[in-house]
Amino acid sequence: MRSTLMQYPKTFAGVLLTGGLALLVSACSNSTASTGISPQVMADSLHAVMAADRTVYTKKVVNRLVKEDKVIKASEHWQDEKALPLPAQMFRFGAELVAEKGAPFSYSLLSLWPINKQNAPKTDAEKEGLQYIADNPGQNFYKEEELGGVKYYTAIYPDPAVAPACVDCHNDHKDTPKSDFKIGDIMGGVVIRIPLQG
Amino acid sequence: MITKKAMWILWVALTAGLSSYYAYGLVGKDKSMYIPGKTTAGHYQIELACEACHSDPFGGKEVLQKACMECHGAELKLVDDSHPKSKFTDPRNADRVAMLDARYCVTCHIEHVEDRTHLMGVTLPDDFCAYCHQDIEEDRPSHKDMAFDTCAAAGCHNFHDNKALYEDFLVKHGEGEKVTDKPSVISRTFADQYRKQKKISEPLTGKDAEYPATQTIDQQLLTEWEETAHARSAVNCVDCHSVKTAANVAGAWQDKPALESCQQCHELEMKTYQLGKHGMRLAQDLSPLDTSMVRQPMKRDIQDTQHDCMSCHGAHNFNTRKAAVDACLGCHEDEHSKAYKDSPHYELWQQAMSGSTSMESSVSCATCHMPRLDVKHQGQRRTLVQHNQNDNLRPNEKMIREVCLVCHGLGFAIDALADPALIANNFNGMPKEKIPSIAMAVKREKEKAKEKAKEKAGEKRDKSRQGSGATSKEDD
């Protein structure tokens, strides 16, 4: 027995790991089935991942390479100009892929001061929520709304300027309605929608 | 007097006859009796492959959508679709979906309704842009008083492809010159890359020709082959004539090789060929396109009417120059094709054919309709001749970036493509109208720059006032 264990350590480790993961998944699914997960926890969790990725791309890729190392440009027309996609575009491309995959939730990046007018708040919840997060720094906004006959849990999170690349680009853009953003200012909001059943 | 019994017998016989007729249509190859109306210009070639679009009789719009995306999905991605489905699946745009359900292609492109079908297979009234953009003048005051049906009809916008029409592109390129300084398309690279990859340095000659002893080979064919890139690339007779395919498992000699022979090396060319009108029937396992099937004006006295690689390239000599002009004019007889030989483009072609200029600076039919593209394939960049000759015609502004701008300024290109009469006479003259989009974009850019400069000057003034105020306070 001992020699068999010594002979196939990876196999046994694999069996143990797979068994452990199976037990963990089973425990998690049981717990979800019994308690469920609230739309707010779901939205907050999704936002935590989105905000982290967005900050990392903005600070460690765009700001570092464009502003600090000055080795490449970031541009709205990144393909034509062989440049980096802007952080807002990166975020939207992700949202588009999620939509294409048919995920039940959706998310977008909106602002009271949008460069592209299509990204201005449109629904009542968006208008109220974006104003709320602008007036109450650090606070999130949660509301239920009905769109196209479907009820949604809508969560809106502040989207602050985390690097010089954010404020410089927005302040200098020809179509910006606001040109005095500073680092730390709320520039817009991440809107997450989760459909509510029933 | 017909009796009641006879009436019943007649009814049963007619019912049985008609049922058998339609049942035969279902299982047989000719399903034309089931086509509910004239199919559009882009699909009639494959209209008898009903299942190409109607893969499931009970799937509704989702099934049709899947079929649309199978053929057109990659193309929409490539053109950076301005109205992707994801824009309309976003719940915040539910109000727009209620007006125009752009989640589905069939909302705007219904098949088999000839009386409602406009250019590009659009089956909506021409004012569809206004459904969502009726307030455009709030954001773009310059668009005030523009007619509701001119957005896409005036050479300014398209629903899907705006890669050569977006504002910053117009500003960046400006009007430009009618003809650029050094008009020249990219060179072919495939044969050189193939020889390098296969380490082929010596061309094959007639004595190297490899074919079964049982075959009698015409010396003329061997001479033609010796002159080709095939012989220079060590592609021997058996490499094309004895290819193992599903229909030729043993790889036995075939006098007329199947398309799979060409596809062995020309994979991308074949792929794009089968996406265009010339080859799309083959992609649906239908017989090759026949000139008698074509709706456009065609020469009707052609001998070999079935379309395949040899129709344009010929067998054994594979003359790409012939394929670029004579092959097209050998079949097509529309106004644009007939006017080519009186066009400035043809003059350039003749100059190159006489050797006084390079082939890259000449303009054949293929230069515009089957352009050379710089693509990445199997980890390597190469020049691909686009064999989907319809790719840049839907809409024709798709031609601007990959074709027109190689030789012309953006202003001339936009104007020329928006002038149907100029297109019909094969660009023999100047565009009749000036499309205002570039001027409008440049004007707006200047106005915005002026506003920005004014704003910055104001900020500077404020800062300096604050600075002097602080100084005087300190002084106090």
XYZ file of C-alpha atoms in Angstrom:
674
model
C 0.000 0.000 0.000
C 2.749 2.372 1.041
C 4.736 1.594 -2.083
C 1.666 2.181 -4.247
C 1.177 5.566 -2.578
C 4.819 6.429 -3.202
C 4.623 5.252 -6.783
C 1.631 7.340 -7.829
C 1.749 10.459 -5.643
C 0.272 12.763 -8.308
C -2.614 10.406 -9.002
C -3.555 10.175 -5.332
C -3.128 13.895 -4.824
C -5.364 14.450 -7.832
C -8.030 12.092 -6.511
C -7.959 13.785 -3.105
C -8.110 17.287 -4.617
C -10.966 16.378 -6.966
C -12.891 14.765 -4.117
C -12.348 17.818 -1.920
C -13.534 20.208 -4.651
C -16.577 18.047 -5.301
C -17.464 18.174 -1.604
C -16.945 21.963 -1.538
C -19.102 22.538 -4.626
C -21.761 20.264 -3.162
C -21.661 22.178 0.159
C -21.873 25.540 -1.625
C -24.768 24.477 -3.817
C -26.626 23.115 -0.784
C -26.064 26.331 1.085
C -27.231 28.406 -1.936
C -30.298 26.253 -2.296
C -31.211 26.653 1.322
C -30.430 30.340 1.853
C -30.199 31.840 -1.677
C -28.161 34.910 -2.421
C -29.661 38.358 -2.258
C -29.568 40.522 -5.407
C -27.579 43.119 -3.461
C -24.885 40.638 -2.440
C -24.777 39.396 -6.010
C -24.502 42.930 -7.438
C -21.911 43.982 -4.826
C -19.823 40.896 -5.609
C -19.982 41.485 -9.349
C -19.043 45.107 -8.837
C -16.076 44.176 -6.634
C -14.603 42.174 -9.515
C -15.442 44.834 -12.112
C -14.009 47.684 -10.038
C -10.828 45.736 -9.280
C -10.204 44.859 -12.937
C -11.027 48.386 -14.023
C -8.625 49.913 -11.511
C -5.848 47.483 -12.393
C -6.191 48.185 -16.144
C -6.353 51.938 -15.592
C -3.436 52.197 -13.161
C -1.119 49.330 -14.088
C -1.584 49.298 -17.832
C -2.872 52.599 -19.201
C -1.534 55.117 -16.703
C 1.821 53.342 -16.342
C 2.488 52.906 -20.065
C 0.930 56.157 -21.258
C 1.606 58.655 -18.502
C 4.657 57.274 -16.684
C 6.692 55.208 -19.160
C 5.280 57.087 -22.164
C 5.741 54.086 -24.471
C 2.302 53.889 -26.061
C -0.826 55.956 -26.559
C -4.310 55.116 -25.368
C -6.955 56.043 -27.895
C -10.629 55.734 -28.603
C -9.548 54.562 -32.066
C -7.068 52.071 -30.684
C -7.145 49.717 -33.673
C -6.441 52.415 -36.246
C -3.838 54.063 -34.090
C -2.209 50.874 -32.750
C -2.907 52.140 -29.251
C -4.359 50.832 -26.008
C -8.145 50.833 -25.643
C -9.319 53.467 -23.177
C -10.295 52.111 -19.741
C -13.967 52.952 -20.369
C -13.854 51.059 -23.665
C -12.178 48.087 -21.984
C -15.023 48.043 -19.475
C -17.677 48.249 -22.192
C -16.070 45.548 -24.334
C -16.314 43.269 -21.305
C -19.969 44.189 -20.842
C -20.640 43.433 -24.524
C -18.974 40.020 -24.279
C -20.993 39.203 -21.173
C -24.157 40.169 -23.074
C -23.125 38.062 -26.069
C -22.631 35.080 -23.791
C -26.249 35.477 -22.706
C -25.522 36.120 -19.016
C -28.730 37.043 -17.163
C -27.273 40.236 -15.673
C -26.061 43.315 -17.515
C -23.826 46.229 -16.647
C -22.871 49.585 -18.074
C -20.812 52.665 -17.356
C -22.804 55.888 -17.276
C -22.195 59.465 -16.273
C -23.910 62.740 -15.573
C -21.081 64.224 -17.670
C -20.784 61.742 -20.547
C -18.483 62.282 -23.508
C -20.838 60.147 -25.589
C -24.404 61.297 -24.973
C -25.630 57.717 -25.268
C -24.012 57.139 -21.867
C -26.069 59.750 -20.046
C -28.622 58.430 -17.524
C -31.863 57.509 -19.240
C -34.171 55.571 -16.936
C -35.575 57.134 -13.756
C -33.431 54.837 -11.594
C -30.292 55.825 -13.506
C -31.042 59.535 -13.160
C -31.800 59.256 -9.452
C -28.905 56.880 -8.767
C -26.183 58.800 -10.571
C -27.231 62.000 -8.830
C -27.259 60.162 -5.485
C -23.731 58.759 -5.819
C -22.467 62.163 -6.968
C -24.068 63.872 -3.949
C -23.103 61.165 -1.442
C -19.455 60.213 -1.932
C -18.721 56.602 -1.048
C -22.392 55.547 -1.070
C -23.997 53.061 -3.446
C -27.543 53.275 -4.751
C -30.002 50.385 -4.981
C -33.465 50.316 -6.511
C -35.919 48.025 -8.271
C -37.154 49.144 -11.675
C -39.214 47.724 -14.513
C -37.913 47.943 -18.071
C -39.549 46.336 -21.092
C -41.939 44.430 -18.843
C -39.132 42.876 -16.755
C -38.347 43.776 -13.129
C -34.703 44.441 -12.345
C -32.684 44.937 -9.217
C -30.554 47.913 -10.204
C -27.395 48.793 -8.304
C -25.342 51.905 -9.055
C -21.761 52.285 -7.787
C -19.566 55.375 -7.871
C -16.791 55.325 -10.443
C -13.979 57.580 -9.232
C -11.007 58.951 -11.139
C -8.172 56.686 -9.994
C -5.279 57.962 -12.105
C -4.095 61.071 -13.983
C -4.954 59.304 -17.259
C -8.667 59.447 -16.333
C -8.875 63.136 -15.508
C -6.555 64.392 -18.248
C -8.347 62.488 -20.976
C -11.828 63.541 -19.846
C -10.903 67.156 -19.113
C -9.228 67.571 -22.510
C -11.803 65.751 -24.645
C -13.590 67.987 -27.144
C -17.002 66.600 -26.198
C -16.704 66.600 -22.420
C -19.359 68.624 -20.616
C -17.068 68.965 -17.561
C -13.375 69.766 -17.681
C -12.339 70.257 -14.052
C -12.209 66.651 -12.826
C -9.574 65.905 -10.183
C -8.190 62.559 -8.954
C -10.716 61.021 -6.581
C -13.726 62.820 -8.109
C -16.739 60.725 -9.012
C -16.779 60.741 -12.800
C -19.747 58.444 -13.301
C -21.298 55.237 -12.105
C -21.297 51.512 -12.811
C -24.880 50.326 -13.265
C -25.565 46.621 -12.676
C -28.970 45.107 -13.418
C -30.127 41.710 -12.211
C -33.521 40.472 -13.412
C -35.930 39.575 -10.604
C -38.070 36.510 -11.099
C -41.758 36.390 -10.309
C -74.872 15.524 -64.707
C -71.998 14.817 -62.260
C -73.100 12.614 -59.429
C -72.256 13.201 -55.806
C -70.123 10.045 -55.837
C -68.084 11.330 -58.775
C -67.558 14.625 -56.958
C -66.194 12.713 -53.955
C -63.870 10.626 -56.128
C -62.615 13.787 -57.821
C -62.039 15.458 -54.455
C -60.106 12.456 -53.102
C -58.022 12.194 -56.270
C -57.185 15.901 -56.263
C -56.261 15.845 -52.571
C -54.067 12.776 -53.006
C -52.455 14.245 -56.100
C -51.669 17.587 -54.537
C -50.424 15.966 -51.313
C -48.093 13.719 -53.288
C -46.859 16.675 -55.313
C -45.992 18.732 -52.224
C -44.593 15.725 -50.355
C -42.296 15.036 -53.299
C -41.191 18.674 -53.076
C -40.278 18.201 -49.437
C -38.124 15.121 -49.950
C -36.874 15.969 -53.428
C -34.146 18.429 -54.369
C -36.325 21.045 -56.043
C -38.040 22.959 -53.265
C -38.856 25.979 -55.428
C -42.598 25.409 -54.915
C -42.131 26.283 -51.241
C -40.456 29.655 -51.790
C -43.074 32.104 -50.510
C -41.875 35.148 -52.471
C -38.949 36.423 -54.531
C -35.718 36.059 -52.551
C -33.390 39.074 -52.145
C -30.348 39.768 -54.317
C -28.047 38.441 -51.599
C -29.785 35.114 -51.014
C -31.478 33.936 -54.193
C -28.400 31.919 -55.112
C -29.037 29.589 -52.171
C -32.817 29.861 -51.944
C -33.253 26.158 -52.609
C -31.161 25.292 -49.560
C -34.100 26.212 -47.301
C -32.438 24.666 -44.258
C -29.493 27.087 -44.574
C -31.765 29.637 -42.844
C -34.716 27.535 -41.656
C -32.673 24.926 -39.808
C -35.536 24.214 -37.401
C -39.180 24.693 -38.374
C -40.199 25.555 -34.809
C -37.365 27.786 -33.613
C -38.792 31.134 -34.716
C -36.626 34.241 -34.811
C -33.831 32.688 -32.729
C -33.215 30.024 -35.379
C -33.154 32.595 -38.162
C -30.834 34.801 -36.110
C -28.394 31.930 -35.659
C -28.427 31.316 -39.409
C -27.802 35.020 -40.151
C -24.869 35.096 -37.760
C -23.325 31.925 -39.138
C -22.732 33.654 -42.475
C -22.584 37.338 -41.468
C -21.424 37.296 -37.824
C -17.687 37.480 -38.492
C -18.232 40.252 -41.030
C -20.185 42.331 -38.499
C -17.392 41.919 -35.949
C -14.800 42.985 -38.499
C -16.626 46.184 -39.378
C -17.007 47.078 -35.718
C -20.803 47.044 -36.002
C -22.186 50.396 -34.827
C -25.424 48.756 -33.658
C -24.385 45.400 -32.152
C -27.014 43.120 -30.652
C -25.530 43.708 -27.182
C -26.628 47.339 -27.412
C -30.232 46.201 -27.667
C -30.156 43.361 -25.154
C -29.156 45.944 -22.524
C -32.365 46.488 -20.494
C -31.794 50.274 -20.458
C -32.565 50.251 -24.177
C -35.850 48.347 -23.797
C -37.720 51.446 -24.994
C -35.701 51.401 -28.206
C -36.277 47.689 -28.705
C -39.992 48.418 -28.467
C -39.581 50.773 -31.442
C -37.060 48.728 -33.413
C -36.140 45.256 -32.215
C -32.595 45.314 -33.550
C -31.735 42.196 -31.534
C -32.835 40.306 -34.630
C -31.617 40.826 -38.201
C -35.085 39.948 -39.541
C -36.564 43.064 -37.962
C -34.932 45.080 -40.747
C -34.134 42.368 -43.320
C -37.182 40.220 -44.000
C -36.762 37.678 -46.784
C -39.188 36.870 -49.612
C -41.009 40.247 -49.555
C -39.885 41.831 -52.809
C -42.381 44.710 -52.720
C -40.920 45.949 -49.423
C -37.241 45.296 -50.104
C -34.898 48.244 -50.603
C -31.159 48.409 -51.178
C -29.045 46.195 -48.904
C -32.085 43.975 -48.340
C -33.631 46.483 -45.933
C -37.377 45.989 -45.565
C -38.118 48.962 -43.305
C -39.255 52.381 -44.503
C -36.307 54.725 -45.156
C -36.860 56.721 -41.960
C -35.747 53.950 -39.577
C -32.837 56.008 -38.169
C -35.352 58.538 -36.876
C -36.990 55.912 -34.640
C -34.194 56.439 -32.109
C -32.302 59.503 -33.342
C -35.102 61.988 -33.970
C -33.537 64.333 -31.388
C -30.129 64.350 -33.098
C -30.132 68.131 -33.548
C -29.838 68.572 -29.769
C -26.377 66.997 -29.911
C -25.545 68.003 -33.479
C -27.190 71.356 -34.315
C -25.714 71.059 -37.819
C -28.211 68.259 -38.506
C -31.225 70.542 -37.988
C -33.675 70.453 -40.891
C -32.023 67.460 -42.534
C -34.576 65.134 -44.117
C -35.420 62.055 -42.048
C -34.456 59.659 -44.818
C -31.052 61.092 -45.708
C -28.925 59.664 -42.877
C -27.858 56.580 -44.798
C -28.775 57.747 -48.289
C -26.474 60.778 -48.480
C -23.094 59.066 -48.093
C -22.789 60.033 -44.408
C -23.858 57.108 -42.185
C -24.547 53.395 -42.217
C -26.388 51.281 -39.687
C -23.598 48.704 -39.304
C -20.362 49.825 -40.906
C -19.055 53.322 -40.244
C -15.348 52.536 -40.188
C -14.621 55.081 -42.901
C -17.356 57.519 -41.942
C -16.915 58.247 -38.250
C -16.215 61.827 -37.251
C -12.585 61.517 -36.146
C -11.733 59.545 -39.293
C -13.197 62.305 -41.450
C -11.221 64.933 -39.529
C -7.992 62.924 -39.637
C -8.103 62.339 -43.411
C -9.865 65.525 -44.490
C -10.845 65.987 -48.109
C -7.423 65.006 -49.456
C -6.404 65.015 -53.096
C -8.286 63.350 -55.912
C -5.312 61.034 -56.421
C -2.627 60.436 -53.796
C 1.124 60.816 -54.413
C 2.098 57.181 -54.878
C -0.962 55.072 -55.563
C -0.037 51.429 -55.186
C -1.631 48.323 -53.719
C 0.380 45.882 -51.600
C 2.370 43.182 -53.368
C 1.476 39.511 -53.418
C 3.422 37.475 -50.861
C 1.885 34.012 -50.804
C 4.056 32.258 -53.417
C 7.303 33.623 -51.976
C 6.291 32.654 -48.458
C 5.261 29.178 -49.636
C 8.609 28.596 -51.355
C 10.497 29.849 -48.339
C 8.498 27.656 -45.993
C 8.957 24.569 -48.203
C 12.600 25.498 -48.914
C 12.028 25.458 -52.677
C 14.684 27.228 -54.682
C 14.523 25.596 -58.112
C 11.455 25.699 -60.367
C 10.114 22.502 -61.907
C 10.310 22.021 -65.657
C 8.514 19.718 -68.071
C 10.944 16.874 -67.418
C 10.066 16.986 -63.701
C 6.325 16.606 -64.355
C 4.959 13.737 -62.327
C 1.871 11.912 -63.588
C 0.756 8.300 -64.052
C 2.316 6.509 -67.012
C -1.182 5.715 -68.217
C -1.901 9.408 -68.778
C -1.153 11.157 -72.015
C -0.184 14.742 -71.328
C -0.548 17.484 -73.906
C 2.794 19.268 -74.388
C 0.975 22.609 -74.585
C -0.390 22.074 -71.052
C 3.079 21.273 -69.757
C 4.456 24.439 -71.338
C 1.692 26.497 -69.763
C 2.336 24.904 -66.367
C 6.096 25.589 -66.593
C 5.311 29.318 -66.744
C 3.232 29.343 -63.589
C 3.861 30.057 -59.938
C 2.854 26.433 -59.421
C 5.891 25.121 -61.309
C 8.100 27.712 -59.601
C 6.763 26.464 -56.280
C 7.294 22.757 -57.083
C 3.566 22.052 -57.280
C 3.501 19.038 -59.576
C 0.735 17.491 -61.714
C -0.141 14.850 -59.099
C -0.356 17.466 -56.341
C -3.566 18.770 -57.942
C -4.809 15.828 -60.001
C -4.419 13.031 -57.433
C -5.753 14.530 -54.247
C -7.457 12.329 -51.692
C -10.919 13.715 -50.990
C -14.158 12.350 -49.573
C -15.240 11.565 -53.134
C -11.820 10.293 -54.180
C -10.634 8.258 -51.197
C -7.917 6.464 -53.138
C -6.466 9.685 -54.484
C -6.905 8.364 -58.016
C -5.960 10.597 -60.960
C -8.705 13.076 -61.891
C -8.662 14.912 -65.189
C -10.665 17.735 -63.625
C -9.537 18.165 -60.026
C -12.167 19.069 -57.431
C -12.091 22.347 -55.523
C -10.494 20.495 -52.616
C -7.297 20.377 -54.685
C -7.066 24.157 -54.765
C -8.160 24.378 -51.137
C -5.136 22.353 -49.983
C -2.934 25.422 -50.348
C -5.451 28.225 -50.982
C -7.543 27.737 -47.870
C -8.319 31.415 -47.232
C -9.042 32.119 -50.892
C -11.527 29.230 -50.915
C -13.087 30.308 -47.654
C -13.728 33.829 -48.915
C -14.833 32.503 -52.346
C -17.572 30.492 -50.684
C -18.791 33.571 -48.797
C -19.383 35.534 -51.994
C -22.010 35.174 -54.685
C -19.662 33.199 -56.942
C -19.135 30.384 -54.458
C -21.923 30.560 -51.875
C -23.909 27.754 -53.501
C -20.984 25.397 -52.977
C -20.947 26.201 -49.276
C -24.549 24.930 -49.151
C -23.795 21.743 -51.125
C -25.695 23.053 -54.123
C -24.449 22.788 -57.693
C -21.981 25.508 -58.763
C -23.386 28.901 -59.753
C -24.514 28.943 -63.351
C -24.700 32.188 -65.337
C -28.259 31.272 -66.290
C -29.200 31.606 -62.603
C -27.773 35.117 -62.256
C -30.162 38.080 -62.151
C -27.588 40.708 -63.124
C -26.985 41.413 -66.806
C -24.683 38.638 -68.016
C -23.385 37.470 -71.366
C -25.584 34.574 -72.333
C -23.396 32.922 -74.950
C -20.786 31.556 -72.549
C -19.641 27.993 -73.077
C -18.540 26.911 -69.611
C -21.240 28.431 -67.454
C -20.623 26.719 -64.099
C -18.494 28.744 -61.737
C -15.392 27.350 -60.063
C -11.731 28.378 -59.630
C -10.918 27.508 -63.243
C -13.679 29.773 -64.574
C -11.519 32.789 -63.771
C -8.021 31.367 -63.381
C -8.076 28.839 -66.209
C -6.485 25.436 -65.832
C -2.681 25.007 -66.052
C -1.727 28.586 -66.871
C -3.436 30.126 -63.811
C -3.112 33.593 -65.204
C -3.959 36.055 -62.441
C -3.943 38.993 -64.881
C -6.592 37.298 -66.997
C -8.517 36.505 -63.821
C -8.406 40.163 -62.796
C -10.089 41.624 -65.907
C -10.901 39.330 -68.840
C -12.522 36.688 -66.660
C -14.927 39.265 -65.178
C -15.744 40.908 -68.503
C -16.188 37.485 -70.058
C -19.431 37.079 -68.078
C -20.586 40.409 -66.621
C -22.460 42.720 -68.929
C -23.857 45.443 -66.666
C -23.275 49.158 -67.369
C -20.374 49.437 -64.913
C -18.545 46.455 -66.400
C -19.149 47.540 -69.982
C -17.797 51.032 -69.205
C -14.530 49.745 -67.680
C -12.568 49.825 -70.924
C -13.352 53.518 -71.347
C -12.358 54.371 -67.785
C -9.215 56.000 -66.349
C -8.728 52.815 -64.321
C -8.419 50.762 -67.507
C -5.833 53.218 -68.866
C -3.704 52.448 -65.817
C -4.205 48.741 -66.390
C -3.041 49.029 -69.998
C 0.027 50.995 -68.943
C 0.964 48.236 -66.509
C 0.250 45.480 -69.031
C 2.586 47.219 -71.485
C 5.280 47.188 -68.819
C 5.603 50.959 -68.442
C 4.289 50.937 -64.850
C 4.021 48.380 -62.070
C 1.029 46.045 -61.792
C 0.576 47.358 -58.240
C -0.202 50.841 -59.549
C -2.787 49.634 -62.058
C -6.515 49.145 -61.482
C -8.275 46.016 -62.656
C -11.778 44.800 -61.746
C -10.149 42.724 -59.018
C -8.235 45.673 -57.562
C -11.527 47.081 -56.266
C -13.803 44.042 -56.051
C -11.277 41.455 -54.891
C -8.768 43.660 -53.071
C -5.469 42.518 -51.671
C -5.667 42.421 -47.884
C -2.909 42.241 -45.319
C -4.020 39.360 -43.072
C -2.553 37.182 -40.354
C -2.864 33.461 -41.019
C -1.252 30.655 -39.054
C 0.915 33.132 -37.191
C 2.226 34.830 -40.321
C 1.251 38.025 -42.115
C 0.445 37.537 -45.772
C -1.341 39.212 -48.640
C -4.722 37.652 -49.278
C -6.728 38.338 -52.402
C -10.254 38.651 -51.046
C -12.268 36.154 -53.085
C -15.632 37.332 -51.731
C -16.204 39.961 -54.389
C -19.349 41.144 -52.624
C -17.688 41.800 -49.283
C -17.013 45.496 -49.827
C -20.256 46.269 -51.657
C -22.678 46.005 -48.729
C -22.704 49.021 -48.428
C -20.199 50.342 -50.967
C -18.619 52.657 -48.359
C -16.889 49.492 -47.134
C -14.651 49.992 -50.170
C -13.282 53.294 -48.898
C -10.680 52.047 -46.441
C -9.409 48.941 -48.132
C -9.633 50.107 -51.742
C -10.300 53.766 -52.553
C -7.935 55.345 -50.004
C -5.007 53.422 -51.465
C -5.111 55.825 -54.404
C -7.642 58.591 -53.656
C -8.335 61.189 -50.988
C -11.266 60.553 -48.650
C -13.387 63.407 -50.014
C -13.236 62.156 -53.597
C -13.881 58.571 -52.469
C -17.001 59.449 -50.467
C -18.388 61.645 -53.229
C -17.695 59.112 -55.970
C -19.308 56.203 -54.123
C -22.409 58.292 -53.447
C -22.872 59.044 -57.170
C -24.778 56.225 -58.940
C -24.245 57.732 -62.395
C -20.487 57.917 -61.864
C -20.433 54.306 -60.664
C -22.403 53.234 -63.723
C -19.899 54.839 -66.107
C -17.015 53.305 -64.154
C -15.737 56.565 -62.631
C -15.217 58.282 -65.940
C -15.507 61.879 -64.735
C -15.997 63.707 -61.457
C -18.686 63.236 -58.781
C -21.746 65.394 -59.342
C -22.313 66.320 -55.700
C -20.121 67.251 -52.760
C -21.030 65.203 -49.685
C -20.790 67.660 -46.773
C -19.764 65.212 -44.030
C -16.012 65.991 -43.994
C -16.597 69.756 -44.034
C -19.137 69.418 -41.211
C -16.787 67.292 -39.100
C -13.829 69.634 -39.652
C -15.961 72.695 -38.855
C -17.185 71.128 -35.623
C -13.632 70.156 -34.668
C -12.470 73.754 -35.118
C -15.405 75.139 -33.145
C -14.738 72.715 -30.297
C -11.027 73.557 -30.294
C -11.900 77.256 -30.092
C -14.287 76.637 -27.175
C -11.615 74.577 -25.404
C -8.968 77.264 -25.894
C -11.363 79.892 -24.517
C -12.131 77.700 -21.528
C -8.416 77.132 -20.814
C -7.704 80.845 -21.065
C -10.503 81.487 -18.556
C -9.078 78.884 -16.165
C -5.614 80.440 -16.488
C -7.023 83.893 -15.749
C -8.881 82.596 -12.676
C -5.746 80.884 -11.382
C -3.638 83.971 -11.872
C -6.283 86.104 -10.106
C -6.355 83.646 -7.218
C -2.554 83.666 -7.153
C -2.305 87.453 -7.017
C -5.042 87.559 -4.368
C -3.109 85.085 -2.221
C 0.103 87.065 -2.668
C -1.497 90.310 -1.643
C -3.000 88.583 1.386
C 0.430 87.286 2.361
C 1.842 90.746 1.811
C -0.753 92.136 4.143
